[in-house]
mmCIF file of C-alpha atoms and ligand atoms in Angstrom:
data_model
loop_
_atom_site.group_PDB
_atom_site.id
_atom_site.type_symbol
_atom_site.label_atom_id
_atom_site.label_comp_id
_atom_site.label_asym_id
_atom_site.label_seq_id
_atom_site.Cartn_x
_atom_site.Cartn_y
_atom_site.Cartn_z
ATOM 1 C CA MET A 22 -30.297 -15.910 -86.706
ATOM 2 C CA THR A 23 -28.526 -13.625 -84.197
ATOM 3 C CA LEU A 24 -25.696 -15.199 -82.259
ATOM 4 C CA LYS A 25 -24.816 -14.002 -78.776
ATOM 5 C CA PRO A 26 -22.518 -10.917 -78.876
ATOM 6 C CA ALA A 27 -19.095 -11.157 -77.223
ATOM 7 C CA THR A 28 -16.838 -8.434 -75.839
ATOM 8 C CA ALA A 29 -13.086 -8.832 -75.486
ATOM 9 C CA LEU A 30 -10.366 -6.621 -74.053
ATOM 10 C CA ALA A 31 -6.705 -6.676 -75.127
ATOM 11 C CA HIS A 32 -3.622 -4.626 -74.305
ATOM 12 C CA PRO A 33 -1.067 -3.238 -76.743
ATOM 13 C CA ASN A 34 2.495 -4.503 -76.360
ATOM 14 C CA ILE A 35 5.981 -3.059 -76.650
ATOM 15 C CA ALA A 36 8.630 -5.201 -78.335
ATOM 16 C CA PHE A 37 12.136 -5.553 -76.857
ATOM 17 C CA ILE A 38 13.141 -7.605 -79.910
ATOM 18 C CA LYS A 39 11.319 -6.172 -82.898
ATOM 19 C CA TYR A 40 9.330 -7.683 -85.743
ATOM 20 C CA TRP A 41 10.329 -5.977 -88.999
ATOM 21 C CA GLY A 42 9.921 -7.737 -92.340
ATOM 22 C CA ASN A 43 8.012 -10.831 -93.360
ATOM 23 C CA ARG A 44 8.910 -14.044 -95.153
ATOM 24 C CA ASP A 45 5.279 -14.077 -96.271
ATOM 25 C CA ASN A 46 3.427 -10.752 -96.269
ATOM 26 C CA ASP A 47 -0.036 -12.253 -96.878
ATOM 27 C CA LEU A 48 0.160 -14.708 -93.986
ATOM 28 C CA ARG A 49 2.286 -12.359 -91.849
ATOM 29 C CA LEU A 50 5.014 -14.941 -91.290
ATOM 30 C CA PRO A 51 7.844 -12.811 -89.870
ATOM 31 C CA SER A 52 11.512 -12.878 -90.849
ATOM 32 C CA ASN A 53 12.488 -13.229 -87.181
ATOM 33 C CA SER A 54 10.953 -14.127 -83.821
ATOM 34 C CA SER A 55 10.241 -11.259 -81.414
ATOM 35 C CA ILE A 56 9.785 -10.623 -77.673
ATOM 36 C CA SER A 57 7.480 -8.086 -76.028
ATOM 37 C CA MET A 58 5.724 -6.969 -72.872
ATOM 38 C CA ASN A 59 1.977 -6.284 -72.729
ATOM 39 C CA LEU A 60 0.980 -2.825 -71.522
ATOM 40 C CA ASP A 61 -1.464 -2.794 -68.637
ATOM 41 C CA GLY A 62 -3.852 0.159 -68.303
ATOM 42 C CA LEU A 63 -3.951 0.761 -72.055
ATOM 43 C CA PHE A 64 -6.546 -1.350 -73.856
ATOM 44 C CA THR A 65 -8.888 -1.896 -76.773
ATOM 45 C CA ARG A 66 -12.365 -3.172 -75.973
ATOM 46 C CA THR A 67 -14.267 -4.741 -78.875
ATOM 47 C CA THR A 68 -17.778 -6.170 -79.159
ATOM 48 C CA VAL A 69 -18.700 -8.423 -82.072
ATOM 49 C CA THR A 70 -22.238 -9.468 -82.989
ATOM 50 C CA PHE A 71 -23.039 -11.822 -85.868
ATOM 51 C CA SER A 72 -26.589 -11.505 -87.172
ATOM 52 C CA ALA A 73 -28.481 -12.408 -90.337
ATOM 53 C CA SER A 74 -30.336 -9.115 -89.882
ATOM 54 C CA PHE A 75 -27.202 -7.151 -90.888
ATOM 55 C CA LYS A 76 -26.720 -6.568 -94.613
ATOM 56 C CA THR A 77 -22.942 -6.270 -94.474
ATOM 57 C CA ASP A 78 -20.086 -6.230 -91.969
ATOM 58 C CA SER A 79 -19.776 -2.882 -90.188
ATOM 59 C CA LEU A 80 -17.134 -1.302 -87.979
ATOM 60 C CA ARG A 81 -17.277 1.544 -85.477
ATOM 61 C CA ILE A 82 -14.161 2.766 -83.686
ATOM 62 C CA GLY A 83 -15.085 5.110 -80.861
ATOM 63 C CA LYS A 84 -17.665 7.492 -82.324
ATOM 64 C CA LYS A 85 -16.499 6.988 -85.892
ATOM 65 C CA SER A 86 -18.206 4.654 -88.363
ATOM 66 C CA ILE A 87 -15.704 3.234 -90.818
ATOM 67 C CA PRO A 88 -17.187 2.832 -94.313
ATOM 68 C CA GLY A 89 -17.369 -0.660 -95.813
ATOM 69 C CA SER A 90 -14.389 -0.115 -98.091
ATOM 70 C CA GLY A 91 -12.207 0.704 -95.041
ATOM 71 C CA LEU A 92 -12.934 -2.613 -93.343
ATOM 72 C CA GLY A 93 -10.081 -4.389 -95.159
ATOM 73 C CA ARG A 94 -8.168 -6.402 -92.586
ATOM 74 C CA VAL A 95 -11.145 -6.542 -90.171
ATOM 75 C CA ASN A 96 -13.152 -8.152 -92.936
ATOM 76 C CA ASP A 97 -10.418 -10.731 -93.520
ATOM 77 C CA ILE A 98 -10.463 -11.778 -89.846
ATOM 78 C CA LEU A 99 -14.272 -11.985 -89.820
ATOM 79 C CA ASP A 100 -14.125 -14.191 -92.942
ATOM 80 C CA LEU A 101 -11.572 -16.488 -91.294
ATOM 81 C CA VAL A 102 -13.791 -16.759 -88.200
ATOM 82 C CA ARG A 103 -16.921 -17.442 -90.270
ATOM 83 C CA GLU A 104 -15.041 -20.189 -92.090
ATOM 84 C CA LEU A 105 -13.930 -21.769 -88.797
ATOM 85 C CA ALA A 106 -17.465 -21.572 -87.357
ATOM 86 C CA GLY A 107 -19.271 -22.609 -90.546
ATOM 87 C CA ILE A 108 -21.533 -19.534 -90.438
ATOM 88 C CA SER A 109 -22.283 -16.802 -92.983
ATOM 89 C CA GLU A 110 -23.911 -14.025 -90.904
ATOM 90 C CA PRO A 111 -22.485 -10.502 -91.320
ATOM 91 C CA ALA A 112 -20.957 -8.938 -88.213
ATOM 92 C CA GLU A 113 -21.154 -5.642 -86.389
ATOM 93 C CA VAL A 114 -17.841 -4.679 -84.759
ATOM 94 C CA VAL A 115 -17.792 -1.892 -82.169
ATOM 95 C CA SER A 116 -14.391 -0.982 -80.789
ATOM 96 C CA GLU A 117 -12.880 1.625 -78.507
ATOM 97 C CA ASN A 118 -9.356 2.419 -77.312
ATOM 98 C CA ASN A 119 -8.612 4.122 -74.001
ATOM 99 C CA PHE A 120 -5.498 5.676 -75.576
ATOM 100 C CA PRO A 121 -5.041 7.843 -78.689
ATOM 101 C CA SER A 122 -4.815 5.438 -81.622
ATOM 102 C CA SER A 123 -2.206 7.612 -83.302
ATOM 103 C CA ALA A 124 -0.039 7.867 -80.160
ATOM 104 C CA GLY A 125 2.513 5.496 -81.600
ATOM 105 C CA VAL A 126 1.481 2.808 -79.166
ATOM 106 C CA ALA A 127 0.750 -0.100 -81.489
ATOM 107 C CA SER A 128 -3.035 0.177 -81.518
ATOM 108 C CA SER A 129 -3.346 -2.477 -84.237
ATOM 109 C CA ALA A 130 -1.879 -5.083 -81.860
ATOM 110 C CA ALA A 131 -4.553 -4.546 -79.194
ATOM 111 C CA ALA A 132 -7.231 -4.063 -81.868
ATOM 112 C CA PHE A 133 -6.648 -7.336 -83.703
ATOM 113 C CA ALA A 134 -6.091 -9.346 -80.506
ATOM 114 C CA ALA A 135 -9.443 -8.103 -79.141
ATOM 115 C CA LEU A 136 -11.133 -8.681 -82.511
ATOM 116 C CA ALA A 137 -9.840 -12.261 -82.883
ATOM 117 C CA LEU A 138 -10.997 -13.156 -79.374
ATOM 118 C CA ALA A 139 -14.395 -11.395 -79.511
ATOM 119 C CA ALA A 140 -15.227 -12.616 -83.038
ATOM 120 C CA SER A 141 -14.345 -16.261 -82.406
ATOM 121 C CA HIS A 142 -16.318 -16.212 -79.147
ATOM 122 C CA ALA A 143 -19.319 -14.526 -80.781
ATOM 123 C CA ALA A 144 -19.233 -17.115 -83.586
ATOM 124 C CA GLY A 145 -19.325 -19.915 -81.030
ATOM 125 C CA VAL A 146 -15.884 -21.390 -81.730
ATOM 126 C CA THR A 147 -13.510 -22.199 -78.907
ATOM 127 C CA LEU A 148 -9.900 -21.680 -79.901
ATOM 128 C CA THR A 149 -6.753 -22.572 -77.962
ATOM 129 C CA GLU A 150 -4.357 -19.742 -77.074
ATOM 130 C CA HIS A 151 -2.079 -20.820 -79.950
ATOM 131 C CA GLU A 152 -4.968 -20.772 -82.432
ATOM 132 C CA LEU A 153 -6.144 -17.362 -81.211
ATOM 133 C CA SER A 154 -2.630 -15.981 -81.470
ATOM 134 C CA ARG A 155 -2.393 -17.252 -85.073
ATOM 135 C CA LEU A 156 -5.751 -15.694 -85.920
ATOM 136 C CA ALA A 157 -4.766 -12.314 -84.415
ATOM 137 C CA ARG A 158 -1.455 -12.504 -86.344
ATOM 138 C CA ARG A 159 -3.362 -12.608 -89.644
ATOM 139 C CA GLY A 160 -4.797 -9.138 -88.853
ATOM 140 C CA SER A 161 -1.584 -7.561 -87.551
ATOM 141 C CA GLY A 162 1.618 -9.448 -86.828
ATOM 142 C CA SER A 163 2.294 -7.859 -83.454
ATOM 143 C CA ALA A 164 -1.311 -8.648 -82.382
ATOM 144 C CA CYS A 165 -0.375 -12.304 -81.892
ATOM 145 C CA ARG A 166 1.793 -11.130 -78.949
ATOM 146 C CA SER A 167 -1.205 -9.428 -77.256
ATOM 147 C CA ILE A 168 -3.088 -12.735 -76.835
ATOM 148 C CA PRO A 169 -0.913 -14.326 -74.074
ATOM 149 C CA GLY A 170 -0.137 -12.354 -70.898
ATOM 150 C CA GLY A 171 2.940 -10.629 -69.496
ATOM 151 C CA PHE A 172 6.273 -11.161 -71.259
ATOM 152 C CA VAL A 173 5.701 -12.873 -74.582
ATOM 153 C CA GLU A 174 7.675 -14.466 -77.411
ATOM 154 C CA TRP A 175 6.327 -14.741 -80.953
ATOM 155 C CA HIS A 176 7.925 -17.840 -82.480
ATOM 156 C CA ALA A 177 8.471 -16.985 -86.142
ATOM 157 C CA GLY A 178 7.803 -20.592 -87.146
ATOM 158 C CA ILE A 179 8.203 -22.189 -90.549
ATOM 159 C CA GLU A 180 4.609 -22.136 -91.727
ATOM 160 C CA GLU A 181 1.196 -20.677 -90.842
ATOM 161 C CA ALA A 182 0.423 -23.306 -88.189
ATOM 162 C CA ASP A 183 3.532 -22.766 -86.078
ATOM 163 C CA SER A 184 3.826 -18.979 -86.090
ATOM 164 C CA PHE A 185 2.250 -17.864 -82.794
ATOM 165 C CA ALA A 186 3.149 -16.281 -79.466
ATOM 166 C CA THR A 187 3.488 -17.807 -76.002
ATOM 167 C CA SER A 188 4.115 -16.310 -72.583
ATOM 168 C CA ILE A 189 7.690 -16.397 -71.229
ATOM 169 C CA ALA A 190 6.665 -15.042 -67.818
ATOM 170 C CA PRO A 191 3.460 -13.642 -66.231
ATOM 171 C CA PRO A 192 3.053 -9.860 -65.715
ATOM 172 C CA GLU A 193 3.887 -10.033 -61.994
ATOM 173 C CA HIS A 194 7.248 -11.675 -62.785
ATOM 174 C CA TRP A 195 8.950 -8.292 -63.249
ATOM 175 C CA ASP A 196 7.656 -4.834 -62.304
ATOM 176 C CA LEU A 197 8.875 -2.995 -65.397
ATOM 177 C CA VAL A 198 7.183 0.258 -66.374
ATOM 178 C CA ASP A 199 6.877 1.787 -69.851
ATOM 179 C CA CYS A 200 6.772 5.608 -69.845
ATOM 180 C CA VAL A 201 5.683 6.400 -73.403
ATOM 181 C CA ALA A 202 6.906 9.870 -74.363
ATOM 182 C CA ILE A 203 4.403 11.315 -76.838
ATOM 183 C CA VAL A 204 6.301 13.584 -79.202
ATOM 184 C CA SER A 205 3.688 13.715 -81.904
ATOM 185 C CA ALA A 206 0.138 12.407 -82.179
ATOM 186 C CA VAL A 207 0.137 12.910 -85.949
ATOM 187 C CA ARG A 208 -0.631 9.721 -87.864
ATOM 188 C CA LYS A 209 2.486 8.243 -89.435
ATOM 189 C CA LYS A 210 2.990 8.618 -93.171
ATOM 190 C CA THR A 211 4.109 5.055 -93.809
ATOM 191 C CA GLY A 212 2.415 2.349 -91.782
ATOM 192 C CA SER A 213 4.060 -0.840 -90.539
ATOM 193 C CA THR A 214 2.512 -3.018 -93.244
ATOM 194 C CA GLU A 215 4.171 -0.994 -96.038
ATOM 195 C CA GLY A 216 7.361 -0.895 -93.988
ATOM 196 C CA HIS A 217 7.527 -4.676 -93.592
ATOM 197 C CA ALA A 218 7.049 -5.030 -97.343
ATOM 198 C CA VAL A 219 10.201 -3.004 -98.119
ATOM 199 C CA ALA A 220 12.409 -4.251 -95.245
ATOM 200 C CA ALA A 221 14.237 -6.716 -97.487
ATOM 201 C CA THR A 222 15.359 -3.858 -99.786
ATOM 202 C CA SER A 223 17.756 -2.708 -97.049
ATOM 203 C CA PRO A 224 21.188 -4.323 -97.474
ATOM 204 C CA LEU A 225 21.328 -4.442 -93.651
ATOM 205 C CA GLN A 226 18.194 -6.558 -93.115
ATOM 206 C CA ALA A 227 19.934 -9.897 -93.769
ATOM 207 C CA ALA A 228 22.520 -9.140 -91.069
ATOM 208 C CA ARG A 229 19.829 -8.043 -88.625
ATOM 209 C CA VAL A 230 17.826 -11.227 -89.188
ATOM 210 C CA ALA A 231 20.928 -13.456 -89.031
ATOM 211 C CA ASP A 232 21.865 -12.010 -85.622
ATOM 212 C CA ALA A 233 18.282 -12.191 -84.251
ATOM 213 C CA PRO A 234 18.590 -15.625 -82.555
ATOM 214 C CA ARG A 235 21.511 -14.296 -80.470
ATOM 215 C CA ARG A 236 19.587 -11.194 -79.369
ATOM 216 C CA LEU A 237 16.457 -13.271 -78.674
ATOM 217 C CA ASP A 238 18.413 -15.672 -76.438
ATOM 218 C CA LEU A 239 19.916 -12.750 -74.511
ATOM 219 C CA VAL A 240 16.590 -10.960 -74.015
ATOM 220 C CA ARG A 241 14.636 -14.149 -73.135
ATOM 221 C CA GLN A 242 17.277 -14.994 -70.527
ATOM 222 C CA ALA A 243 17.393 -11.396 -69.252
ATOM 223 C CA VAL A 244 13.612 -11.466 -68.738
ATOM 224 C CA LEU A 245 13.735 -14.813 -66.947
ATOM 225 C CA GLU A 246 16.575 -13.627 -64.672
ATOM 226 C CA ARG A 247 15.284 -10.032 -64.327
ATOM 227 C CA ASP A 248 18.662 -8.877 -65.627
ATOM 228 C CA PHE A 249 17.926 -5.216 -66.391
ATOM 229 C CA ASP A 250 21.377 -4.281 -67.736
ATOM 230 C CA THR A 251 21.367 -6.981 -70.408
ATOM 231 C CA LEU A 252 17.768 -6.218 -71.359
ATOM 232 C CA ALA A 253 18.605 -2.500 -71.646
ATOM 233 C CA THR A 254 21.676 -3.008 -73.821
ATOM 234 C CA VAL A 255 20.154 -5.574 -76.184
ATOM 235 C CA ALA A 256 16.712 -3.952 -76.513
ATOM 236 C CA GLU A 257 18.283 -0.583 -77.396
ATOM 237 C CA LEU A 258 20.577 -2.261 -79.910
ATOM 238 C CA ASP A 259 17.616 -4.106 -81.442
ATOM 239 C CA SER A 260 15.544 -0.918 -81.743
ATOM 240 C CA ASP A 261 18.476 0.964 -83.324
ATOM 241 C CA MET A 262 19.044 -1.926 -85.747
ATOM 242 C CA MET A 263 15.389 -1.887 -86.825
ATOM 243 C CA HIS A 264 15.549 1.879 -87.437
ATOM 244 C CA ALA A 265 18.748 1.390 -89.444
ATOM 245 C CA ILE A 266 16.771 -1.006 -91.685
ATOM 246 C CA MET A 267 13.925 1.495 -91.995
ATOM 247 C CA MET A 268 16.287 4.336 -92.938
ATOM 248 C CA THR A 269 18.199 2.265 -95.481
ATOM 249 C CA SER A 270 15.271 0.528 -97.196
ATOM 250 C CA ASN A 271 13.838 1.698 -100.499
ATOM 251 C CA PRO A 272 11.983 3.969 -99.976
ATOM 252 C CA GLY A 273 13.847 4.986 -96.825
ATOM 253 C CA LEU A 274 11.647 5.496 -93.778
ATOM 254 C CA PHE A 275 12.620 8.083 -91.154
ATOM 255 C CA TYR A 276 10.360 7.940 -88.121
ATOM 256 C CA TRP A 277 12.390 9.975 -85.606
ATOM 257 C CA GLN A 278 11.874 13.675 -84.972
ATOM 258 C CA PRO A 279 14.373 16.025 -83.273
ATOM 259 C CA ALA A 280 12.598 15.530 -79.925
ATOM 260 C CA SER A 281 12.866 11.730 -80.332
ATOM 261 C CA ILE A 282 16.655 12.019 -80.549
ATOM 262 C CA THR A 283 16.790 14.356 -77.533
ATOM 263 C CA ILE A 284 14.898 11.754 -75.477
ATOM 264 C CA MET A 285 17.103 8.858 -76.629
ATOM 265 C CA GLU A 286 20.259 10.842 -75.815
ATOM 266 C CA SER A 287 18.915 11.779 -72.383
ATOM 267 C CA VAL A 288 17.986 8.161 -71.611
ATOM 268 C CA ARG A 289 21.541 7.071 -72.472
ATOM 269 C CA ASP A 290 22.971 9.824 -70.247
ATOM 270 C CA TRP A 291 20.668 8.836 -67.365
ATOM 271 C CA ARG A 292 21.732 5.194 -67.685
ATOM 272 C CA ALA A 293 25.408 6.193 -67.784
ATOM 273 C CA SER A 294 24.799 8.085 -64.524
ATOM 274 C CA GLY A 295 23.482 4.891 -62.886
ATOM 275 C CA ILE A 296 19.702 5.070 -63.435
ATOM 276 C CA PRO A 297 18.295 1.758 -64.755
ATOM 277 C CA VAL A 298 16.464 2.932 -67.872
ATOM 278 C CA PHE A 299 16.447 2.250 -71.630
ATOM 279 C CA TYR A 300 14.524 3.274 -74.745
ATOM 280 C CA THR A 301 12.868 1.411 -77.565
ATOM 281 C CA VAL A 302 11.072 2.928 -80.548
ATOM 282 C CA ASP A 303 8.406 1.529 -82.901
ATOM 283 C CA ALA A 304 7.382 2.835 -86.329
ATOM 284 C CA GLY A 305 6.846 6.408 -85.132
ATOM 285 C CA PRO A 306 8.502 9.330 -83.348
ATOM 286 C CA ASN A 307 7.314 8.495 -79.808
ATOM 287 C CA ILE A 308 9.824 6.946 -77.430
ATOM 288 C CA HIS A 309 9.125 4.099 -75.016
ATOM 289 C CA VAL A 310 11.251 4.686 -71.913
ATOM 290 C CA ILE A 311 11.441 1.529 -69.798
ATOM 291 C CA CYS A 312 12.552 1.270 -66.164
ATOM 292 C CA PRO A 313 11.794 -0.700 -62.979
ATOM 293 C CA GLN A 314 8.783 0.422 -60.916
ATOM 294 C CA GLN A 315 11.069 1.879 -58.254
ATOM 295 C CA GLN A 316 12.438 4.478 -60.677
ATOM 296 C CA ALA A 317 9.170 5.039 -62.589
ATOM 297 C CA GLN A 318 8.040 8.248 -60.885
ATOM 298 C CA SER A 319 11.357 10.017 -61.227
ATOM 299 C CA VAL A 320 11.877 8.772 -64.800
ATOM 300 C CA GLU A 321 8.381 9.922 -65.792
ATOM 301 C CA ARG A 322 9.118 13.368 -64.287
ATOM 302 C CA ARG A 323 12.445 13.608 -66.123
ATOM 303 C CA VAL A 324 10.829 12.609 -69.429
ATOM 304 C CA ARG A 325 8.026 15.185 -68.990
ATOM 305 C CA GLU A 326 10.622 17.934 -68.526
ATOM 306 C CA LEU A 327 12.334 17.232 -71.872
ATOM 307 C CA PRO A 328 11.647 19.658 -74.727
ATOM 308 C CA GLY A 329 9.149 18.417 -77.302
ATOM 309 C CA VAL A 330 7.430 15.914 -75.007
ATOM 310 C CA ASN A 331 3.664 16.588 -75.160
ATOM 311 C CA ASP A 332 2.528 13.868 -72.802
ATOM 312 C CA VAL A 333 3.674 10.661 -71.110
ATOM 313 C CA LEU A 334 1.536 7.503 -70.922
ATOM 314 C CA VAL A 335 2.577 5.165 -68.114
ATOM 315 C CA ALA A 336 1.959 1.402 -68.267
ATOM 316 C CA ASN A 337 2.989 -1.612 -66.196
ATOM 317 C CA SER A 338 3.279 -5.085 -67.615
ATOM 318 C CA GLY A 339 -0.166 -6.367 -68.561
ATOM 319 C CA GLY A 340 -2.189 -9.563 -68.711
ATOM 320 C CA PRO A 341 -3.620 -11.604 -71.598
ATOM 321 C CA ALA A 342 -6.533 -10.766 -73.898
ATOM 322 C CA GLN A 343 -9.783 -11.603 -72.106
ATOM 323 C CA ILE A 344 -13.497 -11.996 -72.677
ATOM 324 C CA VAL A 345 -15.225 -9.381 -70.524
ATOM 325 C CA SER A 346 -18.861 -10.256 -71.135
HETATM 326 C C1 DP6 B 421 7.759 -1.540 -85.301
HETATM 327 O O1 DP6 B 421 2.356 -5.628 -86.305
HETATM 328 O O2 DP6 B 421 2.025 -3.167 -86.776
HETATM 329 O O3 DP6 B 421 5.939 -2.117 -83.890
HETATM 330 O O4 DP6 B 421 1.657 -6.944 -89.289
HETATM 331 O O5 DP6 B 421 1.672 -5.034 -90.858
HETATM 332 O O6 DP6 B 421 0.165 -4.975 -88.853
HETATM 333 P P1 DP6 B 421 1.480 -5.447 -89.438
HETATM 334 O O7 DP6 B 421 2.620 -4.729 -88.637
HETATM 335 P P2 DP6 B 421 2.737 -4.434 -87.086
HETATM 336 O O8 DP6 B 421 4.303 -4.196 -86.984
HETATM 337 C C2 DP6 B 421 4.880 -3.843 -85.760
HETATM 338 C C3 DP6 B 421 6.223 -3.283 -85.988
HETATM 339 C C4 DP6 B 421 6.893 -2.660 -84.790
HETATM 340 C C5 DP6 B 421 7.788 -3.665 -84.077
HETATM 341 C C6 DP6 B 421 7.119 -4.676 -83.191
HETATM 342 O O9 DP6 B 421 6.103 -4.381 -82.540
HETATM 343 O O10 DP6 B 421 7.675 -5.788 -83.104
#
């Protein structure tokens, strides 16, 4: 039997309070809750078809066919969906990003959010937003935050059933812009999954996790009140704390390059001179420079002029994952 194909679209997200380290690596139950903003304009579009005529699951990303052995996490999500739907048909997954997957914009977040939505739809199961967020989380933790729209909190939860993300505010609540400074498009040496697994080896991780509820309260409130100064101060602190964990774990992970530091220093100088702007950095050398829409053009221009910046991707706050066909 061939079930009706489904296509879903999801945006990546940028975290203001970061996810780094799991209590349970297999289930992706995080050590702390996190808060992010979806990125409009950037997206992954994924079509899933289940059919008895396929011999095995297959995956194509853009023009590239990924061999069976590379399906790993995609396979796990398809198995979870088949179990939920009570079907056994293999699936064909065809996916494309409209941004470079190695640009340091978390492509796995958009990818697994789109996959969870398209696969469950194609299998004929209707999931609530919470259930979809949990399913996406199993593929990539940060993907659970790309299911709801706008400004989103991933509640760490105690067990599998209560670790999912919900929206704090819709995209139109606050016209923040992310100017992503691309310093390097080279694929990172150590991916997030390996990084999470060693986070607890840093003697600083316990302190970071213990202080997370305080930072989460500040950032949640700052988002609700559109308090840019508080968001800027706490999000920068949170990003620096995560990188301190990365650098001091075993093995130590250094993601910054000289140009990354130049950008961070410049952003701090600009803010000191009165421009509302802050940085946050994921597991790579590229720097997310965040500001209100009003300053976006001039901030983008300033970032482009910095040495070592190859390109700047610009994104507003984006909506939820959606079925598009
Ligand atoms: C630094 O969600 O990519 O971007 O669950 O192993 O797929 P996996 O990790 P992932 O980790 C994201 C880490 C981060 C911070 C964040 O987005 O919160």
